[in-house]
PDB file of C-alpha atoms in Angstrom:
ATOM      1  CA  MET A 249       3.995  -8.938 -28.221  1.00 60.00           C
ATOM      2  CA  GLN A 250       5.342  -9.573 -24.744  1.00 79.00           C
ATOM      3  CA  VAL A 251       4.590  -7.106 -21.992  1.00 86.00           C
ATOM      4  CA  THR A 252       7.250  -6.031 -19.504  1.00 92.00           C
ATOM      5  CA  THR A 253       6.424  -6.638 -15.857  1.00 95.00           C
ATOM      6  CA  TYR A 254       7.810  -4.250 -13.245  1.00 96.00           C
ATOM      7  CA  GLY A 255       8.106  -4.768  -9.501  1.00 96.00           C
ATOM      8  CA  LEU A 256       7.885  -1.399  -7.759  1.00 96.00           C
ATOM      9  CA  ASP A 257       8.657  -0.890  -4.076  1.00 94.00           C
ATOM     10  CA  LEU A 258       7.116   2.378  -2.924  1.00 94.00           C
ATOM     11  CA  ALA A 259       8.649   4.695  -0.358  1.00 90.00           C
ATOM     12  CA  LYS A 260       8.300   8.334   0.636  1.00 90.00           C
ATOM     13  CA  ARG A 261      11.235   9.681  -1.357  1.00 90.00           C
ATOM     14  CA  VAL A 262      13.094   6.970  -3.311  1.00 93.00           C
ATOM     15  CA  MET A 263      11.304   4.153  -5.124  1.00 94.00           C
ATOM     16  CA  GLN A 264      13.028   0.917  -6.094  1.00 94.00           C
ATOM     17  CA  LEU A 265      12.196  -0.701  -9.430  1.00 96.00           C
ATOM     18  CA  HIS A 266      12.930  -4.245 -10.634  1.00 95.00           C
ATOM     19  CA  TRP A 267      12.280  -5.741 -14.067  1.00 94.00           C
ATOM     20  CA  VAL A 268      13.727  -8.262 -16.507  1.00 94.00           C
ATOM     21  CA  ASN A 269      14.450  -7.501 -20.162  1.00 88.00           C
ATOM     22  CA  LEU A 270      12.344 -10.047 -22.034  1.00 84.00           C
ATOM     23  CA  GLU A 271      14.700 -10.261 -25.030  1.00 84.00           C
ATOM     24  CA  THR A 272      18.023 -10.668 -23.221  1.00 87.00           C
ATOM     25  CA  GLY A 273      16.966 -11.917 -19.786  1.00 87.00           C
ATOM     26  CA  GLU A 274      18.993  -9.116 -18.221  1.00 92.00           C
ATOM     27  CA  ILE A 275      17.857  -8.089 -14.735  1.00 93.00           C
ATOM     28  CA  HIS A 276      17.427  -4.355 -14.182  1.00 93.00           C
ATOM     29  CA  ARG A 277      17.247  -2.510 -10.883  1.00 94.00           C
ATOM     30  CA  LYS A 278      16.726   1.214 -10.679  1.00 94.00           C
ATOM     31  CA  GLN A 279      16.205   3.754  -7.947  1.00 94.00           C
ATOM     32  CA  LEU A 280      13.843   6.578  -8.812  1.00 94.00           C
ATOM     33  CA  LYS A 281      13.056   9.706  -6.875  1.00 94.00           C
ATOM     34  CA  ARG A 282       9.394  10.499  -6.383  1.00 91.00           C
ATOM     35  CA  ARG A 283       9.312  13.216  -9.041  1.00 91.00           C
ATOM     36  CA  ALA A 284      11.061  11.007 -11.649  1.00 94.00           C
ATOM     37  CA  LEU A 285       8.778   7.985 -11.301  1.00 94.00           C
ATOM     38  CA  LEU A 286       5.991   9.141 -13.614  1.00 95.00           C
ATOM     39  CA  GLU A 287       8.491  10.473 -16.130  1.00 95.00           C
ATOM     40  CA  PHE A 288      10.187   7.053 -16.253  1.00 96.00           C
ATOM     41  CA  PHE A 289       6.926   5.211 -16.892  1.00 95.00           C
ATOM     42  CA  ALA A 290       5.670   7.838 -19.356  1.00 95.00           C
ATOM     43  CA  ASN A 291       8.666   6.992 -21.566  1.00 94.00           C
ATOM     44  CA  ARG A 292       7.994   3.216 -21.438  1.00 92.00           C
ATOM     45  CA  GLN A 293       5.690   0.981 -23.416  1.00 92.00           C
ATOM     46  CA  PRO A 294       2.582   0.030 -21.419  1.00 94.00           C
ATOM     47  CA  GLY A 295       3.338  -2.868 -19.126  1.00 94.00           C
ATOM     48  CA  ILE A 296       2.322  -4.484 -15.869  1.00 96.00           C
ATOM     49  CA  VAL A 297       3.366  -2.564 -12.759  1.00 97.00           C
ATOM     50  CA  ALA A 298       3.077  -4.529  -9.517  1.00 96.00           C
ATOM     51  CA  MET A 299       3.220  -2.852  -6.110  1.00 96.00           C
ATOM     52  CA  GLU A 300       2.562  -3.731  -2.502  1.00 94.00           C
ATOM     53  CA  ALA A 301      -0.818  -2.432  -1.375  1.00 93.00           C
ATOM     54  CA  CYS A 302       0.538   0.198   1.018  1.00 89.00           C
ATOM     55  CA  GLY A 303      -0.078   3.836   1.912  1.00 84.00           C
ATOM     56  CA  SER A 304       0.344   5.546  -1.442  1.00 91.00           C
ATOM     57  CA  ALA A 305      -0.199   2.550  -3.733  1.00 95.00           C
ATOM     58  CA  HIS A 306      -3.693   3.587  -4.789  1.00 95.00           C
ATOM     59  CA  TYR A 307      -2.485   7.072  -5.763  1.00 95.00           C
ATOM     60  CA  TRP A 308       0.405   5.680  -7.805  1.00 96.00           C
ATOM     61  CA  GLY A 309      -1.891   3.049  -9.305  1.00 96.00           C
ATOM     62  CA  ARG A 310      -4.286   5.718 -10.576  1.00 96.00           C
ATOM     63  CA  GLU A 311      -1.418   7.770 -11.986  1.00 96.00           C
ATOM     64  CA  LEU A 312       0.193   4.799 -13.751  1.00 96.00           C
ATOM     65  CA  ARG A 313      -3.151   3.736 -15.217  1.00 96.00           C
ATOM     66  CA  LYS A 314      -3.475   7.198 -16.760  1.00 96.00           C
ATOM     67  CA  LEU A 315      -0.207   6.435 -18.592  1.00 96.00           C
ATOM     68  CA  GLY A 316      -1.661   3.199 -19.988  1.00 95.00           C
ATOM     69  CA  HIS A 317       0.003   0.678 -17.666  1.00 96.00           C
ATOM     70  CA  GLU A 318      -1.816  -2.213 -16.022  1.00 96.00           C
ATOM     71  CA  VAL A 319      -1.497  -1.923 -12.246  1.00 96.00           C
ATOM     72  CA  ARG A 320      -1.617  -4.858  -9.847  1.00 96.00           C
ATOM     73  CA  LEU A 321      -1.561  -4.335  -6.097  1.00 96.00           C
ATOM     74  CA  ILE A 322      -0.498  -7.223  -3.885  1.00 96.00           C
ATOM     75  CA  ALA A 323      -1.151  -7.440  -0.141  1.00 94.00           C
ATOM     76  CA  ALA A 324       2.088  -7.332   1.858  1.00 90.00           C
ATOM     77  CA  GLN A 325       1.538 -10.766   3.421  1.00 92.00           C
ATOM     78  CA  PHE A 326       1.633 -12.329  -0.061  1.00 93.00           C
ATOM     79  CA  VAL A 327       4.911 -10.604  -0.995  1.00 90.00           C
ATOM     80  CA  ARG A 328       6.830 -11.447   2.188  1.00 89.00           C
ATOM     81  CA  PRO A 329       7.462 -15.140   1.322  1.00 87.00           C
ATOM     82  CA  PHE A 330       9.262 -14.103  -1.873  1.00 90.00           C
ATOM     83  CA  VAL A 331      11.930 -11.937  -0.198  1.00 88.00           C
ATOM     84  CA  LYS A 332      15.107 -13.975  -0.731  1.00 84.00           C
ATOM     85  CA  THR A 333      17.723 -11.941   1.123  1.00 77.00           C
ATOM     86  CA  ASN A 334      17.797  -9.349   3.862  1.00 78.00           C
ATOM     87  CA  LYS A 335      14.821  -7.054   3.728  1.00 79.00           C
ATOM     88  CA  ASN A 336      15.655  -3.882   1.846  1.00 84.00           C
ATOM     89  CA  ASP A 337      13.995  -1.887  -0.920  1.00 85.00           C
ATOM     90  CA  ALA A 338      15.764  -3.693  -3.783  1.00 86.00           C
ATOM     91  CA  ALA A 339      14.891  -7.116  -2.332  1.00 89.00           C
ATOM     92  CA  ASP A 340      11.289  -6.016  -1.834  1.00 91.00           C
ATOM     93  CA  ALA A 341      11.013  -4.849  -5.463  1.00 93.00           C
ATOM     94  CA  ALA A 342      12.395  -8.198  -6.659  1.00 93.00           C
ATOM     95  CA  ALA A 343       9.971 -10.062  -4.388  1.00 93.00           C
ATOM     96  CA  ILE A 344       7.047  -8.043  -5.746  1.00 95.00           C
ATOM     97  CA  TRP A 345       8.170  -8.857  -9.294  1.00 94.00           C
ATOM     98  CA  GLU A 346       8.432 -12.532  -8.383  1.00 93.00           C
ATOM     99  CA  ALA A 347       5.037 -12.605  -6.654  1.00 94.00           C
ATOM    100  CA  VAL A 348       3.144 -11.011  -9.543  1.00 94.00           C
ATOM    101  CA  GLN A 349       4.381 -13.796 -11.871  1.00 92.00           C
ATOM    102  CA  ARG A 350       2.411 -16.417  -9.903  1.00 92.00           C
ATOM    103  CA  PRO A 351      -0.773 -17.511 -11.691  1.00 92.00           C
ATOM    104  CA  ASP A 352      -2.735 -17.958  -8.452  1.00 93.00           C
ATOM    105  CA  MET A 353      -1.794 -14.606  -6.889  1.00 94.00           C
ATOM    106  CA  ARG A 354      -4.668 -12.519  -5.526  1.00 93.00           C
ATOM    107  CA  PHE A 355      -4.686  -8.774  -6.134  1.00 95.00           C
ATOM    108  CA  VAL A 356      -6.186  -5.741  -4.428  1.00 94.00           C
ATOM    109  CA  ALA A 357      -8.353  -3.452  -6.565  1.00 94.00           C
ATOM    110  CA  VAL A 358      -7.075   0.096  -7.050  1.00 95.00           C
ATOM    111  CA  LYS A 359      -9.449   2.413  -5.223  1.00 95.00           C
ATOM    112  CA  SER A 360     -10.751   5.669  -6.650  1.00 94.00           C
ATOM    113  CA  GLU A 361     -10.323   8.959  -4.809  1.00 94.00           C
ATOM    114  CA  GLU A 362     -13.997   8.831  -3.810  1.00 96.00           C
ATOM    115  CA  GLN A 363     -13.639   5.337  -2.337  1.00 95.00           C
ATOM    116  CA  GLN A 364     -10.546   6.384  -0.400  1.00 93.00           C
ATOM    117  CA  SER A 365     -12.330   9.478   0.946  1.00 95.00           C
ATOM    118  CA  VAL A 366     -15.256   7.432   2.262  1.00 96.00           C
ATOM    119  CA  LEU A 367     -12.896   4.896   3.847  1.00 93.00           C
ATOM    120  CA  SER A 368     -10.965   7.733   5.505  1.00 94.00           C
ATOM    121  CA  LEU A 369     -14.144   9.126   7.032  1.00 97.00           C
ATOM    122  CA  HIS A 370     -15.103   5.684   8.345  1.00 97.00           C
ATOM    123  CA  ARG A 371     -11.657   5.215   9.907  1.00 96.00           C
ATOM    124  CA  MET A 372     -11.780   8.639  11.564  1.00 97.00           C
ATOM    125  CA  ARG A 373     -15.266   7.981  12.973  1.00 97.00           C
ATOM    126  CA  GLU A 374     -14.185   4.587  14.299  1.00 97.00           C
ATOM    127  CA  GLN A 375     -11.185   6.187  16.018  1.00 98.00           C
ATOM    128  CA  LEU A 376     -13.373   8.878  17.599  1.00 97.00           C
ATOM    129  CA  ILE A 377     -15.730   6.218  18.969  1.00 95.00           C
ATOM    130  CA  LYS A 378     -12.776   4.345  20.495  1.00 96.00           C
ATOM    131  CA  MET A 379     -11.457   7.534  22.097  1.00 96.00           C
ATOM    132  CA  ARG A 380     -14.900   8.375  23.523  1.00 93.00           C
ATOM    133  CA  THR A 381     -15.217   4.890  25.011  1.00 91.00           C
ATOM    134  CA  MET A 382     -11.744   5.165  26.551  1.00 93.00           C
ATOM    135  CA  GLN A 383     -12.604   8.504  28.145  1.00 92.00           C
ATOM    136  CA  VAL A 384     -15.909   7.275  29.601  1.00 91.00           C
ATOM    137  CA  ASN A 385     -14.149   4.213  31.036  1.00 89.00           C
ATOM    138  CA  GLN A 386     -11.382   6.391  32.464  1.00 91.00           C
ATOM    139  CA  ILE A 387     -13.917   8.701  34.143  1.00 90.00           C
ATOM    140  CA  ARG A 388     -15.736   5.676  35.585  1.00 90.00           C
ATOM    141  CA  GLY A 389     -12.435   4.326  36.946  1.00 90.00           C
ATOM    142  CA  LEU A 390     -11.396   7.649  38.452  1.00 91.00           C
ATOM    143  CA  LEU A 391     -14.786   8.206  40.108  1.00 90.00           C
ATOM    144  CA  TYR A 392     -14.665   4.652  41.467  1.00 89.00           C
ATOM    145  CA  GLU A 393     -11.486   5.693  43.314  1.00 92.00           C
ATOM    146  CA  PHE A 394     -13.646   8.236  45.162  1.00 92.00           C
ATOM    147  CA  GLY A 395     -16.409   5.775  45.924  1.00 89.00           C
ATOM    148  CA  ALA A 396     -18.801   6.676  43.121  1.00 86.00           C
ATOM    149  CA  ASP A 397     -20.069   3.669  41.199  1.00 84.00           C
ATOM    150  CA  LEU A 398     -21.347   4.662  37.746  1.00 81.00           C
ATOM    151  CA  PRO A 399     -23.331   2.114  35.765  1.00 81.00           C
ATOM    152  CA  GLN A 400     -21.749   0.773  32.606  1.00 80.00           C
ATOM    153  CA  GLY A 401     -22.560   2.316  29.267  1.00 76.00           C
ATOM    154  CA  ARG A 402     -21.917   5.680  27.694  1.00 74.00           C
ATOM    155  CA  GLN A 403     -25.489   6.944  28.041  1.00 76.00           C
ATOM    156  CA  ARG A 404     -25.786   6.111  31.732  1.00 73.00           C
ATOM    157  CA  GLY A 405     -22.298   7.328  32.540  1.00 65.00           C
TER     158      GLY A 405
END
């Protein structure tokens, strides 16, 4: 039994889908609103759903796996070479479909909610550290304008 492969371009409101009918070779393109996406895939035989690894890809990957589909996330830099025409959602979906067909393509693992939560905390902490460093450096620069010379380093400053 052959499995249908879908190329799915994610967006905030309207998703673009691309797949080829294995029996007839007919190319299908479909736009789906956010609320209709899961309904569409719930009514399909389990297949391979390929997406760019972007903002909501891990969420959609988890949801599609619950429906029995195999999910493959591809980093954006590996999809870009397959875009044949002007960049738009339909061309991106076709490029994703084309990229997932390659036998040497590398995929990104779908992260669990717990993994995403930990990564979010790390990103927020890293951003706070950058902001703190910027503020200390700004204070040092402003005080230097008034003749005060603070030593480098957060602790000493």
